[in-house]
Short mmCIF file of C-alpha atoms and ligand atoms in Angstrom, two decimals:
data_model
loop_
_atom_site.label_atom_id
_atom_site.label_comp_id
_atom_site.label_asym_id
_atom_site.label_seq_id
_atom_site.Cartn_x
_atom_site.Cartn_y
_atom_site.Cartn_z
CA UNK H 1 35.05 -80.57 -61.15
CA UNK H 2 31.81 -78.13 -61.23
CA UNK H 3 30.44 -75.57 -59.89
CA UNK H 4 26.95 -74.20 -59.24
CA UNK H 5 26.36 -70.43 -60.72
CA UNK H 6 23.78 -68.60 -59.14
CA UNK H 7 21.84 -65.19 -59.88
CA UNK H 8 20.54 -64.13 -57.22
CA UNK H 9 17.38 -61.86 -56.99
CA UNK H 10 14.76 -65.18 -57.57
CA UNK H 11 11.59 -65.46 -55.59
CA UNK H 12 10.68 -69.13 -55.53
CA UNK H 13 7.44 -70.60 -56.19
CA UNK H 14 5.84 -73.49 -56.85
CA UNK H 15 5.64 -77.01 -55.94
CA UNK H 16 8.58 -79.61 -55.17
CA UNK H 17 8.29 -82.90 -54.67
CA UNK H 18 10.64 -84.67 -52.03
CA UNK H 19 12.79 -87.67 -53.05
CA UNK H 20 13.23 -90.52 -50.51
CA UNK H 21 15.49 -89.86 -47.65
CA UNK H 22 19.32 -90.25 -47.98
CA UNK H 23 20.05 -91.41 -44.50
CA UNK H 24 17.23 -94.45 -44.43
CA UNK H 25 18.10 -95.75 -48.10
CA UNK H 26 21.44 -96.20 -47.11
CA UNK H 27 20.53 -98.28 -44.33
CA UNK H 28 17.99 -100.00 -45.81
CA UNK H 29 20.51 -100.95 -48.93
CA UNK H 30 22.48 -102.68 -45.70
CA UNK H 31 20.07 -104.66 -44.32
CA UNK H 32 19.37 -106.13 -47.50
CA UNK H 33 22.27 -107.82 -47.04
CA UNK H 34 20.84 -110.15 -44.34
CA UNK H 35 17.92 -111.31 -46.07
CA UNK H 36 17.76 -115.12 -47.73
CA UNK H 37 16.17 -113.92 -50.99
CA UNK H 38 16.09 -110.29 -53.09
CA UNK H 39 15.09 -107.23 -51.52
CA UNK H 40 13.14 -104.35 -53.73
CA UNK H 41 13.34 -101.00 -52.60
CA UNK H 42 11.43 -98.10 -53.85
CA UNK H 43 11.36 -94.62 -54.11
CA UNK H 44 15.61 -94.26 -54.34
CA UNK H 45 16.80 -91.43 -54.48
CA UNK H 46 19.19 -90.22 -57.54
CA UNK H 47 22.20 -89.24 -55.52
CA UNK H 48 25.88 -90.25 -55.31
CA UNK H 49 26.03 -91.47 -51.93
CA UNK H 50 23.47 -94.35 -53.23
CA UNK H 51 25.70 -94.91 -56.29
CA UNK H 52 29.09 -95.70 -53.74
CA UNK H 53 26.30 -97.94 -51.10
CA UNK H 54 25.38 -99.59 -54.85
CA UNK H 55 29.57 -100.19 -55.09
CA UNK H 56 29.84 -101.61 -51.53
CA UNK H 57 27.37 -104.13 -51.96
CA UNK H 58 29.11 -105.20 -55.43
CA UNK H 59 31.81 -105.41 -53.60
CA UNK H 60 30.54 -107.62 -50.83
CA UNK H 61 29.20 -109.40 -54.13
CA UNK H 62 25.50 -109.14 -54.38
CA UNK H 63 23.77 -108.46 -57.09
CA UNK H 64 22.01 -105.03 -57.74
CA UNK H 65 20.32 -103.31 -60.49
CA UNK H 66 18.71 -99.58 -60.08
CA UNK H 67 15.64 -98.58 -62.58
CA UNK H 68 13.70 -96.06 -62.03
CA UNK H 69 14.08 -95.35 -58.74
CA UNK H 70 13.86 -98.83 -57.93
CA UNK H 71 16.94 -101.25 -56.30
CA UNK H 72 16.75 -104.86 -56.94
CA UNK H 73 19.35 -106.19 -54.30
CA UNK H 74 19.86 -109.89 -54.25
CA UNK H 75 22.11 -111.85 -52.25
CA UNK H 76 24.88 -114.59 -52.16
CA UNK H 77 25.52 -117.03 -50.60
CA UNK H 78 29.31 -116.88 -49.89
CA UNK H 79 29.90 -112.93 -50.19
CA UNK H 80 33.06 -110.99 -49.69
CA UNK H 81 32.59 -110.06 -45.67
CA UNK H 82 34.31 -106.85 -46.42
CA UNK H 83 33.58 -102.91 -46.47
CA UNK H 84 37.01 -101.78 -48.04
CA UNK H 85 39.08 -98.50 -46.84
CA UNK H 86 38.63 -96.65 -50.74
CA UNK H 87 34.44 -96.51 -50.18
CA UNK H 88 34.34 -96.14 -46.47
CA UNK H 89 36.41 -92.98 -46.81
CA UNK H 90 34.33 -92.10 -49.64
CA UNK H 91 30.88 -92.72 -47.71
CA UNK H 92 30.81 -93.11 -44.05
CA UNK H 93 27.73 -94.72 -43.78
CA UNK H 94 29.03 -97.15 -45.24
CA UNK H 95 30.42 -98.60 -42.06
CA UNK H 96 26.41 -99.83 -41.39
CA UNK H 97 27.08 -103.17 -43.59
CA UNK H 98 29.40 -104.29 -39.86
CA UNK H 99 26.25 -105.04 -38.38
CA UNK H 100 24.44 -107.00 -41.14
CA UNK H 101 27.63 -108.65 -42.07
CA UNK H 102 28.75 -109.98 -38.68
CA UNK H 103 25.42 -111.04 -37.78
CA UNK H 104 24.52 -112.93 -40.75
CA UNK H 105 27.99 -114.65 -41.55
CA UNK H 106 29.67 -114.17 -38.36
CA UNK H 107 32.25 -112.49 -39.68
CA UNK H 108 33.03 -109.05 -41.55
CA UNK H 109 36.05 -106.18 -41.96
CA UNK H 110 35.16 -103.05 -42.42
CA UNK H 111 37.34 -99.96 -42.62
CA UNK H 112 37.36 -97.36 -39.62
CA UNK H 113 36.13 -94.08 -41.45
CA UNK H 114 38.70 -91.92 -40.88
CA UNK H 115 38.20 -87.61 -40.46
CA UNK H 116 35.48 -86.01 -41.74
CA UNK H 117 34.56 -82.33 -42.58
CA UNK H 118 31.79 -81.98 -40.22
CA UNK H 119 34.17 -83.10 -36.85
CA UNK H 120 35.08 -86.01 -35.42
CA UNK H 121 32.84 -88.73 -35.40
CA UNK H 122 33.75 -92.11 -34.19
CA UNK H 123 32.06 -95.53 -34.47
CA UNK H 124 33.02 -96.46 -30.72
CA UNK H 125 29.23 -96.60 -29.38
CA UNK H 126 28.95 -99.27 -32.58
CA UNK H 127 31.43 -101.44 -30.89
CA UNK H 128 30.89 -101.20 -28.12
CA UNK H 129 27.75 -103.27 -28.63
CA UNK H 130 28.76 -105.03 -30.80
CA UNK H 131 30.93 -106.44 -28.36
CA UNK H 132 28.21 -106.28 -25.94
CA UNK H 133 26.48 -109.13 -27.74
CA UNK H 134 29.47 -111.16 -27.92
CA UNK H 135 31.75 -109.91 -30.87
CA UNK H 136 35.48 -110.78 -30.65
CA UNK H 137 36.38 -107.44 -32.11
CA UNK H 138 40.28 -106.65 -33.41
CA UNK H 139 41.57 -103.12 -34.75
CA UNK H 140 44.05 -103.84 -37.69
CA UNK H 141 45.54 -102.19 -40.25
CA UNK H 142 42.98 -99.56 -40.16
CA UNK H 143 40.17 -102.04 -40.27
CA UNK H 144 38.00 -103.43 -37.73
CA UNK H 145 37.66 -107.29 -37.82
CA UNK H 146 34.57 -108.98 -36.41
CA UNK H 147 33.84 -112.35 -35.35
CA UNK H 148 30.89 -114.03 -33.81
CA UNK H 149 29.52 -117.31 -34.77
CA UNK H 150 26.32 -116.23 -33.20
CA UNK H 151 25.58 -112.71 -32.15
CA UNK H 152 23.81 -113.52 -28.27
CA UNK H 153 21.11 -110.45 -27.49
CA UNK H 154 22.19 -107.93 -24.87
CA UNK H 155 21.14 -104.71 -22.94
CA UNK H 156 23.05 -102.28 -24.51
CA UNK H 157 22.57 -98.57 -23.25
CA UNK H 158 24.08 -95.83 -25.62
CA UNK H 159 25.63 -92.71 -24.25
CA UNK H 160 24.69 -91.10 -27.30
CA UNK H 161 21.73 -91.62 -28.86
CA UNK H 162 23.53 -92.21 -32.32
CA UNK H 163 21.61 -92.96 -35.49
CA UNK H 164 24.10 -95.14 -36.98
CA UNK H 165 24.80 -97.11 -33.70
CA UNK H 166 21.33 -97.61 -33.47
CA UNK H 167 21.04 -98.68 -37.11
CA UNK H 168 24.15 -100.81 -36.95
CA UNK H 169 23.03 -102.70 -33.54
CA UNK H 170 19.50 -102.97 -34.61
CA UNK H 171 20.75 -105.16 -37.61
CA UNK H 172 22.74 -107.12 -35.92
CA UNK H 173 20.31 -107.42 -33.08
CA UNK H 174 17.77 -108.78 -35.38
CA UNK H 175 19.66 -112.01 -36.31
CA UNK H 176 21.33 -112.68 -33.12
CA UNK H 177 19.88 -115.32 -30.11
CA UNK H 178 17.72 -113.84 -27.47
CA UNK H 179 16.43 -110.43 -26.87
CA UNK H 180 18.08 -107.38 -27.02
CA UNK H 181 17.08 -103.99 -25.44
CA UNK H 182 19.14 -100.95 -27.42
CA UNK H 183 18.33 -98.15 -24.59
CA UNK H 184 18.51 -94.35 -25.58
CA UNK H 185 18.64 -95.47 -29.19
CA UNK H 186 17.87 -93.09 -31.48
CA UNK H 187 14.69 -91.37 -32.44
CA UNK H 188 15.05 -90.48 -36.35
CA UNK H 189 11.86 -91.46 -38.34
CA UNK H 190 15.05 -93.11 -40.98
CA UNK H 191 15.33 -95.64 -37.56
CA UNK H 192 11.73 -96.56 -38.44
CA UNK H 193 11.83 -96.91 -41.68
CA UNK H 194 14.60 -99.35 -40.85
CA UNK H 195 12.66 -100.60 -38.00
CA UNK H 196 9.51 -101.37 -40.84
CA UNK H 197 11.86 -102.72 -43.37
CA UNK H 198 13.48 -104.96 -40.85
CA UNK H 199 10.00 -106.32 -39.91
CA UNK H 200 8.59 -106.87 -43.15
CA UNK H 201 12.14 -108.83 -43.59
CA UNK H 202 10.83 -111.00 -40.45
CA UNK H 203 12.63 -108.99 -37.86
CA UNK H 204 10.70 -108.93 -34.51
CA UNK H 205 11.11 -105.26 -33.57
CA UNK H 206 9.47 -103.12 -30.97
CA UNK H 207 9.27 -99.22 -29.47
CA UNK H 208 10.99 -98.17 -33.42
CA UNK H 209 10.62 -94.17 -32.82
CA UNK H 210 11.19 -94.19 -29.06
CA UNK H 211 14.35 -94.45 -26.84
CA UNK H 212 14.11 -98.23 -26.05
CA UNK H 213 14.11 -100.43 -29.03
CA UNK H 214 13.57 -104.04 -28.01
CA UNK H 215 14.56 -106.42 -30.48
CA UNK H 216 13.84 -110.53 -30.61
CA UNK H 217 16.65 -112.46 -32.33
CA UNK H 218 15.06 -114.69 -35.22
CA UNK H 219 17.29 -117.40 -37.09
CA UNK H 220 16.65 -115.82 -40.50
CA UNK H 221 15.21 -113.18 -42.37
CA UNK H 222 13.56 -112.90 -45.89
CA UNK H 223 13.74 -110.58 -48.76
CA UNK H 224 11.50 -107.75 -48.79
CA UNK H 225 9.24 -104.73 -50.43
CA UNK H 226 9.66 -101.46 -49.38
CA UNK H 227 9.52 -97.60 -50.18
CA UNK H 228 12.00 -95.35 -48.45
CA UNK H 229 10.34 -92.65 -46.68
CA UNK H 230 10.38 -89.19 -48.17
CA UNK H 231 13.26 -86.98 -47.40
CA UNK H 232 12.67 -84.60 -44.38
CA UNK H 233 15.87 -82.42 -44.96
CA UNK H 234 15.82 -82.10 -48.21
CA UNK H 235 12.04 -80.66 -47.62
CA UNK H 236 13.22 -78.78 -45.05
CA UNK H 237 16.00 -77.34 -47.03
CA UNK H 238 13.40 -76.85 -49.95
CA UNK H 239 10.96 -75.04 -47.68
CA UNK H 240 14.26 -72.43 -46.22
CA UNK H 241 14.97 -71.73 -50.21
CA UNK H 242 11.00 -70.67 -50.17
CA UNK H 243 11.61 -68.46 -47.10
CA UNK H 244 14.99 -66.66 -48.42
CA UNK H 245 14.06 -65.74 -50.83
CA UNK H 246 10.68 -64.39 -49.48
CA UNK H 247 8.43 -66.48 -51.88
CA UNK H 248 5.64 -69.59 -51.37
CA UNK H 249 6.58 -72.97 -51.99
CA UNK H 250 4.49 -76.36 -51.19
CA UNK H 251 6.94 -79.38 -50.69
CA UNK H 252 5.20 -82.80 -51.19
CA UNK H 253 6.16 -86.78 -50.86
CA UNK H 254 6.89 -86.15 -46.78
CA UNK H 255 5.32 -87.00 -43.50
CA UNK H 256 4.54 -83.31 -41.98
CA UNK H 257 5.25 -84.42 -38.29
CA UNK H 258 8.68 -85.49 -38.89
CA UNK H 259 9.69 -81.27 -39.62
CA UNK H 260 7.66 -80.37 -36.58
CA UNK H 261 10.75 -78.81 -34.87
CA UNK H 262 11.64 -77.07 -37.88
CA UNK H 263 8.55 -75.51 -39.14
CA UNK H 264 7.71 -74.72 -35.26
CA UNK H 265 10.86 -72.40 -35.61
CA UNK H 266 10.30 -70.92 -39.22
CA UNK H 267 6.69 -69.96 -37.55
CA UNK H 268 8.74 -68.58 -35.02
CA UNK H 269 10.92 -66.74 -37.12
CA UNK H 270 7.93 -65.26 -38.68
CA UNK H 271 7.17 -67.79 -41.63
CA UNK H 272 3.57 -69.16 -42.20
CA UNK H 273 3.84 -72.83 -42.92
CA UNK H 274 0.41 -74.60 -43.87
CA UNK H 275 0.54 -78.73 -43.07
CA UNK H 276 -1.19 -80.92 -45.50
CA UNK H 277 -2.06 -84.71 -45.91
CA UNK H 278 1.96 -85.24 -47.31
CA UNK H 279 3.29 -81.84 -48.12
CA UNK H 280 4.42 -78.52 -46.32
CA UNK H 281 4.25 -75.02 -47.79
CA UNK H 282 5.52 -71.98 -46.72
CA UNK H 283 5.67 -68.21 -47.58
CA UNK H 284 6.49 -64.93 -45.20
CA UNK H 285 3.89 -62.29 -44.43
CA UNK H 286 5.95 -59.94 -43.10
CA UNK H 287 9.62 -59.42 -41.51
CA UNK H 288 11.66 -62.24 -40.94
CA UNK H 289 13.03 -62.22 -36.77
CA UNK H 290 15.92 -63.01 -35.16
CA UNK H 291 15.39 -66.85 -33.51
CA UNK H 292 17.33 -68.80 -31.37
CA UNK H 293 18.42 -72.21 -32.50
CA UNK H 294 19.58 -75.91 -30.43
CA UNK H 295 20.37 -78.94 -32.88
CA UNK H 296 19.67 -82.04 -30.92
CA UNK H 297 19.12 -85.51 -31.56
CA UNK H 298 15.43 -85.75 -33.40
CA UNK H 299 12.50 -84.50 -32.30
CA UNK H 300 14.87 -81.88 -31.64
CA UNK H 301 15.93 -79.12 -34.80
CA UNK H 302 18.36 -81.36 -36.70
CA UNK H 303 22.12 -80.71 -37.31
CA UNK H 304 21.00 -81.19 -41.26
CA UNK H 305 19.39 -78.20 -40.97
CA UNK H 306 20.97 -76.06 -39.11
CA UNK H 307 23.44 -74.07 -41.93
CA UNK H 308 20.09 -73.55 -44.27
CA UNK H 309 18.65 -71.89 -41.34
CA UNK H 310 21.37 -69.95 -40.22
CA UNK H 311 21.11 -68.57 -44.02
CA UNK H 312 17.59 -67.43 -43.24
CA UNK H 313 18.53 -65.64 -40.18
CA UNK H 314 21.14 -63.79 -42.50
CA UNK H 315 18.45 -61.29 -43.19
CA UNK H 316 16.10 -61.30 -40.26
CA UNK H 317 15.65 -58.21 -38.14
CA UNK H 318 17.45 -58.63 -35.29
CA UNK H 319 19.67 -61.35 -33.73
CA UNK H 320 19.51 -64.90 -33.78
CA UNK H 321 21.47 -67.66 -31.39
CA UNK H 322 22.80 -70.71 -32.80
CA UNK H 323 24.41 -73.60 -30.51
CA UNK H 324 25.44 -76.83 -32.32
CA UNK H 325 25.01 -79.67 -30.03
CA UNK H 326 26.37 -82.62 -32.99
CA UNK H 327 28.89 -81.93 -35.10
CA UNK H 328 32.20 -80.24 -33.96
CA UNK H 329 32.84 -78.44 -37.35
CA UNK H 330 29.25 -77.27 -38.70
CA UNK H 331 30.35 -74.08 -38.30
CA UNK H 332 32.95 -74.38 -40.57
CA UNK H 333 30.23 -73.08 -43.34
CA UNK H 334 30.21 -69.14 -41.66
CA UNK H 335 33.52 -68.14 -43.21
CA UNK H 336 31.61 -68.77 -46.43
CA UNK H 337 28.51 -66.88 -45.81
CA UNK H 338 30.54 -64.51 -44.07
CA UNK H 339 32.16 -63.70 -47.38
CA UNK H 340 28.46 -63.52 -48.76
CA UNK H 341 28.17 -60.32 -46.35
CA UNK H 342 26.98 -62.03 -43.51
CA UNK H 343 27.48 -60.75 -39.97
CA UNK H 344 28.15 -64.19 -37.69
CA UNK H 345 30.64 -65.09 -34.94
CA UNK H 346 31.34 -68.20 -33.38
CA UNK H 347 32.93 -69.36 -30.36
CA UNK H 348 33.06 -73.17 -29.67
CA UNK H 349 29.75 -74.55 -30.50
CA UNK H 350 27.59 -71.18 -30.06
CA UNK H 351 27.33 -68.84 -33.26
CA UNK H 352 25.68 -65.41 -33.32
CA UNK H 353 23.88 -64.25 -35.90
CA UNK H 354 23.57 -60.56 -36.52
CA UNK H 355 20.83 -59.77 -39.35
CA UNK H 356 21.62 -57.55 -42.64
CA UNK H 357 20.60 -55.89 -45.02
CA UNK H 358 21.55 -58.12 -47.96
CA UNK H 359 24.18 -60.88 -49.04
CA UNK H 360 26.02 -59.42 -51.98
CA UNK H 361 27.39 -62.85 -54.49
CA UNK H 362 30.92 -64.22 -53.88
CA UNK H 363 32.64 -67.16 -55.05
CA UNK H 364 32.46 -69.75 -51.94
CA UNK H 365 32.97 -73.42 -51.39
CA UNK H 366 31.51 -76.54 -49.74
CA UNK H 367 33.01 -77.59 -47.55
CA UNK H 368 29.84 -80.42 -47.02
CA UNK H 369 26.95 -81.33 -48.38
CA UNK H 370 24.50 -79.12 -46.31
CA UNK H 371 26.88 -76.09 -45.94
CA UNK H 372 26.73 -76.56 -49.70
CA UNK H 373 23.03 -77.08 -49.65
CA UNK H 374 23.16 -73.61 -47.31
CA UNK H 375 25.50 -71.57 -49.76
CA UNK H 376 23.29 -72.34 -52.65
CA UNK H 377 20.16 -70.51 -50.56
CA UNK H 378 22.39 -67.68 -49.63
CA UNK H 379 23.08 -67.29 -53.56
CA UNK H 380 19.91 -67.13 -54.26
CA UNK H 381 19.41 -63.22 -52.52
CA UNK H 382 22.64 -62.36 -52.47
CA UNK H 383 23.07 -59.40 -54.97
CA UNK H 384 24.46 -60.68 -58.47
CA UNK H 385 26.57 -63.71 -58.67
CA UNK H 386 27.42 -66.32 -56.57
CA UNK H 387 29.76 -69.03 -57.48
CA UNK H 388 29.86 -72.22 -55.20
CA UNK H 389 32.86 -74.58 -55.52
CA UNK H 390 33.02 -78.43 -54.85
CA UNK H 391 29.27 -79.30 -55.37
CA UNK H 392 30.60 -82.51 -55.27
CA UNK H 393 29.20 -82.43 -51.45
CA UNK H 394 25.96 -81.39 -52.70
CA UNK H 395 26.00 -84.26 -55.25
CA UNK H 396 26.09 -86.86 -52.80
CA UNK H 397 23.04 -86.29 -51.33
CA UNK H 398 20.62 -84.05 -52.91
CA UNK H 399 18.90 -85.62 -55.95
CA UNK H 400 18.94 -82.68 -58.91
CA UNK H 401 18.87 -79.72 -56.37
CA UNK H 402 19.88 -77.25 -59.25
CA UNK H 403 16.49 -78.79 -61.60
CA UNK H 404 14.47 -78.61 -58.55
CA UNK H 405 15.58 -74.97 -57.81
CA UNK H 406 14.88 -74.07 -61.55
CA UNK H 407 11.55 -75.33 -61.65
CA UNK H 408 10.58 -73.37 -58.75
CA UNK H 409 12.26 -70.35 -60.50
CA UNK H 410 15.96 -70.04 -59.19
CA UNK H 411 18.55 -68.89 -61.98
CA UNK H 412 21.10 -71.68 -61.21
CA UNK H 413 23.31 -72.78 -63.77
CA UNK H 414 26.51 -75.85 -63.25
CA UNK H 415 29.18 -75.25 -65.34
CA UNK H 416 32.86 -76.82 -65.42
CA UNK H 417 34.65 -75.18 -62.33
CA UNK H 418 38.40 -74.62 -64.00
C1 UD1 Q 1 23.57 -89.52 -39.20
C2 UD1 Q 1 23.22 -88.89 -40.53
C3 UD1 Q 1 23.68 -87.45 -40.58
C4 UD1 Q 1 23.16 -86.67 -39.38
C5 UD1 Q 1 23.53 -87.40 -38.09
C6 UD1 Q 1 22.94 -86.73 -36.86
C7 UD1 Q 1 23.32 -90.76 -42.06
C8 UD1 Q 1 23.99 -91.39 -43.23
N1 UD1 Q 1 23.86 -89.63 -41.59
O1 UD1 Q 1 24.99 -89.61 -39.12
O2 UD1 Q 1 23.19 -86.86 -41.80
O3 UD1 Q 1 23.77 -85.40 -39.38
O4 UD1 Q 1 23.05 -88.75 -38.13
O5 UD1 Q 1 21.57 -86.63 -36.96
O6 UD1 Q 1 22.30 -91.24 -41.60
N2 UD1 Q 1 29.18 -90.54 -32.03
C9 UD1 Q 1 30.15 -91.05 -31.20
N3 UD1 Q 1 30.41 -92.39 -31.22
C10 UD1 Q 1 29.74 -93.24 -32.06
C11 UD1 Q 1 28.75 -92.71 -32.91
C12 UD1 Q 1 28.49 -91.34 -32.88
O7 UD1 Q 1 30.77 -90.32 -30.43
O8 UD1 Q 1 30.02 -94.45 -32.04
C13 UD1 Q 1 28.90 -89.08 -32.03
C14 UD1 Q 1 29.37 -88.43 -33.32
O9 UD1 Q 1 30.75 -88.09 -33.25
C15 UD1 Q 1 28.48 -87.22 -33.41
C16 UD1 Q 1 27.18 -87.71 -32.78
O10 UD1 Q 1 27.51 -88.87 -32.03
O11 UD1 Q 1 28.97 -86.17 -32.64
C17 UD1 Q 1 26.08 -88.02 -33.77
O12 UD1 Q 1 26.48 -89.05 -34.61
P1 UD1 Q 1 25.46 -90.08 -35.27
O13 UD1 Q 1 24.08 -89.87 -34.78
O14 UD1 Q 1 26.05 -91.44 -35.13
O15 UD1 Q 1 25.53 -89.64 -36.77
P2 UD1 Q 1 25.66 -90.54 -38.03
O16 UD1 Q 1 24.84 -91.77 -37.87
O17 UD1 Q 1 27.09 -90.69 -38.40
#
C-alpha cells in the first residue's frame, strides 16, 4: 500500500502531455479479440487498468506483448470463451470482451461485475441486446453464459445511452448477419475511436459520434493499426490542477472539441482557456466564481470530471450547484474534501458548494480513481500537508499523475502508506 504526500502551496506551470484515453484502450484491447490476424495498438497508456485488460486477454489465451506504449495482440484460434469473476471484480470494463466473444465464437461467460464505489451500475441494457439479436442468455453462478451460433442484426433502442452497452453491442453487432440500428447509443468520442478501429478491422459502421449507430454485419474481420485517442479527462483533470492552484498550464496530445463542455464552464467560472491545433491551456485572470454544474452523457460535462471541478469551486467566490445525473455515489468524495475545509452539502444527487477561504491539508482517502484524482488537486492549495490513502484508484487509470504533477511543479511525493 502507498500513499501520495502532498505540499501544498504549488502554482503549476508548464506543459503536459496527455496519454491515450483509458476508457477507448480498454475497448479497443476487446475488439481485438474478433479480428483473424494481430492487432497493434498505439499510444497505450501506462496504467493498471490496461495491465488487468492485458490479464483478461491471457486468460482468454491470446497472445500480447506491450513495448513502448505499443500492444501487439494476436489471436487464437480456439481461446478460452471466458472473462473470470477475480478480473471482472478487479476491472469492470472488463465485461466488454461478452460482446466480441459471443459474436465471434458464439459462445462466452463472463462474470456479472458485482458493486462498485461509484453506485450501482448494472450491465442489463448489455443484455438486453444482446438478446435482442438472438442470444440465448443464462445467469449462473454469478456468471452470465452466452450462446449464439450467429448473432442476427436488430433494432435495439437503449434507455440509457450507456457507453459500455454501446461498446459491447457495437462489437457484437459488427460480426453478426444483417443490419443493426443501436438507437440513443452513446456519444463519447472513446465510441469513435472504437467505431474507427472497428472499421479499419473491416467493420461496416455508420453515424459513430451520434445517437443512431447503424452497423452492417460482415462474416469476418481483420487485424488492425491503430492509435488510441488522447485522454480527454485526464486533460481535463490536468487543466483543473492549472486552475487550483491559480497557475498556466498547456495540455497537449488531445482533440480540443471533445472538452468543449468543460472548458465552456472553467470560462464560466472565470478561467481563460486558449484552444490550439491539439492542446488546451489555461490560467485565471482574476477571481474564480461560483458555477453551476449537470454531468450528463457526453457532449454534456462528464461524470469524470465532476469531483476535480467541484475542487475548483472549493475556493471560488460565491456558490456553486452541483447535480450528478450518472453515478449514485460520486458524492461519496465530499466527506473527504470536507475534511480538507471545504464547505459542501449534499442531498440525493444535488451538492452545494459554498466557496472558502482555503483548504488546510488532512489525511484523506480514495475512495475512486477520480475522487482520488480530485483529492490530489485539493492537496495541492490546501495549507501544509495532505496525505491521500489508497492511490491504488488513482493507479488504475492515470498514467504517472504524481511525475506529471512534478514536472509542472507540484511537491508530491508516494511513499509506503503503513
Ligand atoms: C464508462 C466509463 C466511465 C464513465 C462512464 C460514464 C469506461 C471504462 N468507463 O463507464 O469512466 O464514468 O462511462 O461516462 O469506459 N447503466 C445501466 N444499465 C446498463 C449500463 C449502464 O443502468 O446496462 C447505467 C449505469 O448504472 C450508470 C449509467 O448507466 O448509472 C452510465 O453507465 P455507462 O455509460 O454504461 O458507464 P460505463 O460504460 O460503465
Amino acid at each position: 500500500m502507498e500513499k501520495f504526500v502532498v505540499e501544498g502551496g504549488s502554482r503549476l506551470e508548464g506543459t503536459v502531455k496527455a496519454s491515450g484515453a483509458k476508457n477507448s484502450c480498454l475497448k479497443l484491447m476487446a475488439a481485438a479479440v474478433m479480428g483473424d490476424g494481430p492487432s497493434t495498438i498505439g499510444n497505450v497508456p501506462d496504467i493498471a487498468d490496461v495491465r488487468t485488460m492485458i490479464e483478461v486477454l491471457r486468460y482468454i489465451g491470446l497472445e500480447v506483448s506491450l513495448a513502448e506504449g505499443e500492444l501487439t495482440i494476436k489471436p487464437v484460434e480456439s481461446p478460452v470463451l471466458e472473462a473470470p469473476y477475480e478480473l471482472v471484480q478487479r476491472m469492470r470494463a472488463s465485461v466488454v470482451v461478452l460482446g466480441a466473444l459471443l459474436a465471434r465464437f458464439g459462445k462466452a461467460r463472463v462474470a456479472m461485475p458485482g458493486g462498485c464505489n461509484i453506485g450501482t451500475r448494472q450491465i442489463d441494457l448489455h443484455l438486453r441486446g444482446l438478446e435482442q439479436m438472438g442470444a440465448k442468455l443464462g445467469i449462473s453462478h454469478g456468471y452470465v453464459e452466452a450462446e449464439a451460433p450467429r448473432l442476427t442484426g436488430a433494432h435495439i433502442y437503449l434507455d440509457f445511452a450507456s457507453m459500455g452497452a454501446t461498446e459491447n453491442l457495437l462489437m457484437a453487432a459488427a460480426l453478426a448477419e444483417g443490419r443493426t440500428v443501436l438507437d440513443n447509443a452513446a456519444k463519447e468520442p472513446e465510441v469513435a475511436d472504437l467505431v474507427g478501429f472497428l472499421s479499419k478491422m473491416g467493420a461496416r459502421i455508420e453515424g459513430a459520434g451520434t445517437s443512431t449507430i447503424v452497423v452492417e454485419g460482415v462474416g469476418s474481420l481483420k487485424g488492425a493499426e491503430h492509435a488510441v485517442i488522447g485522454d480527454r479527462i485526464e486533460a481535463g483533470t490536468f487543466l483543473l490542477a492549472g486552475a487550483v492552484t491559480r497557475g498556466e498550464v498547456n495540455v497537449t496530445g488531445i482533440v480540443p472539441g471533445h472538452l468543449e463542455m468543460v472548458v465552456e464552464k472553467m470560462r464560466e467560472a472565470g478561467c481563460d482557456v486558449e484552444e490550439g491545433e491539439d492542446s488546451l491551456s489555461v490560467s485565471v485572470p482574476g477571481t474564480v466564481k461560483g458555477i453551476e454544474i449537470s454531468t450528463l452523457p457526453y457532449p454534456g460535462f462528464p461524470t469524470d470530471l465532476q469531483p476535480q471541478m467541484q475542487v475548483l469551486l472549493t475556493t471560488a467566490d460565491g456558490t456553486s450547484f452541483v447535480t450528478e445525473n450518472i453515478f449514485d455515489n460520486r458524492f461519496m468524495v465530499v466527506d473527504e474534501l470536507n475534511r480538507l475545509g471545504a464547505d459542501i452539502k449534499t442531498k440525493d444527487h444535488h451538492a452545494v458548494v459554498r466557496g472558502v477561504e482555503k483548504l488546510s491539508g488532512a489525511p484523506v482517502t480514495a475512495t475512486d480513481l477520480r475522487a482520488g484524482a480530485a483529492l490530489v488537486l485539493a492537496g495541492l492549495i490546501a495549507e501544509g500537508v495532505t496525505e491521500v490513502y489508497r492511490i491504488e484508484h488513482i493507479d488504475r487509470g492515470y498514467d504517472r499523475f504524481a511525475e506529471k504533477l512534478t514536472s509542472l511543479g507540484a511537491d508530491i511525493r508516494r511513499v509506503e502508506a503503513s
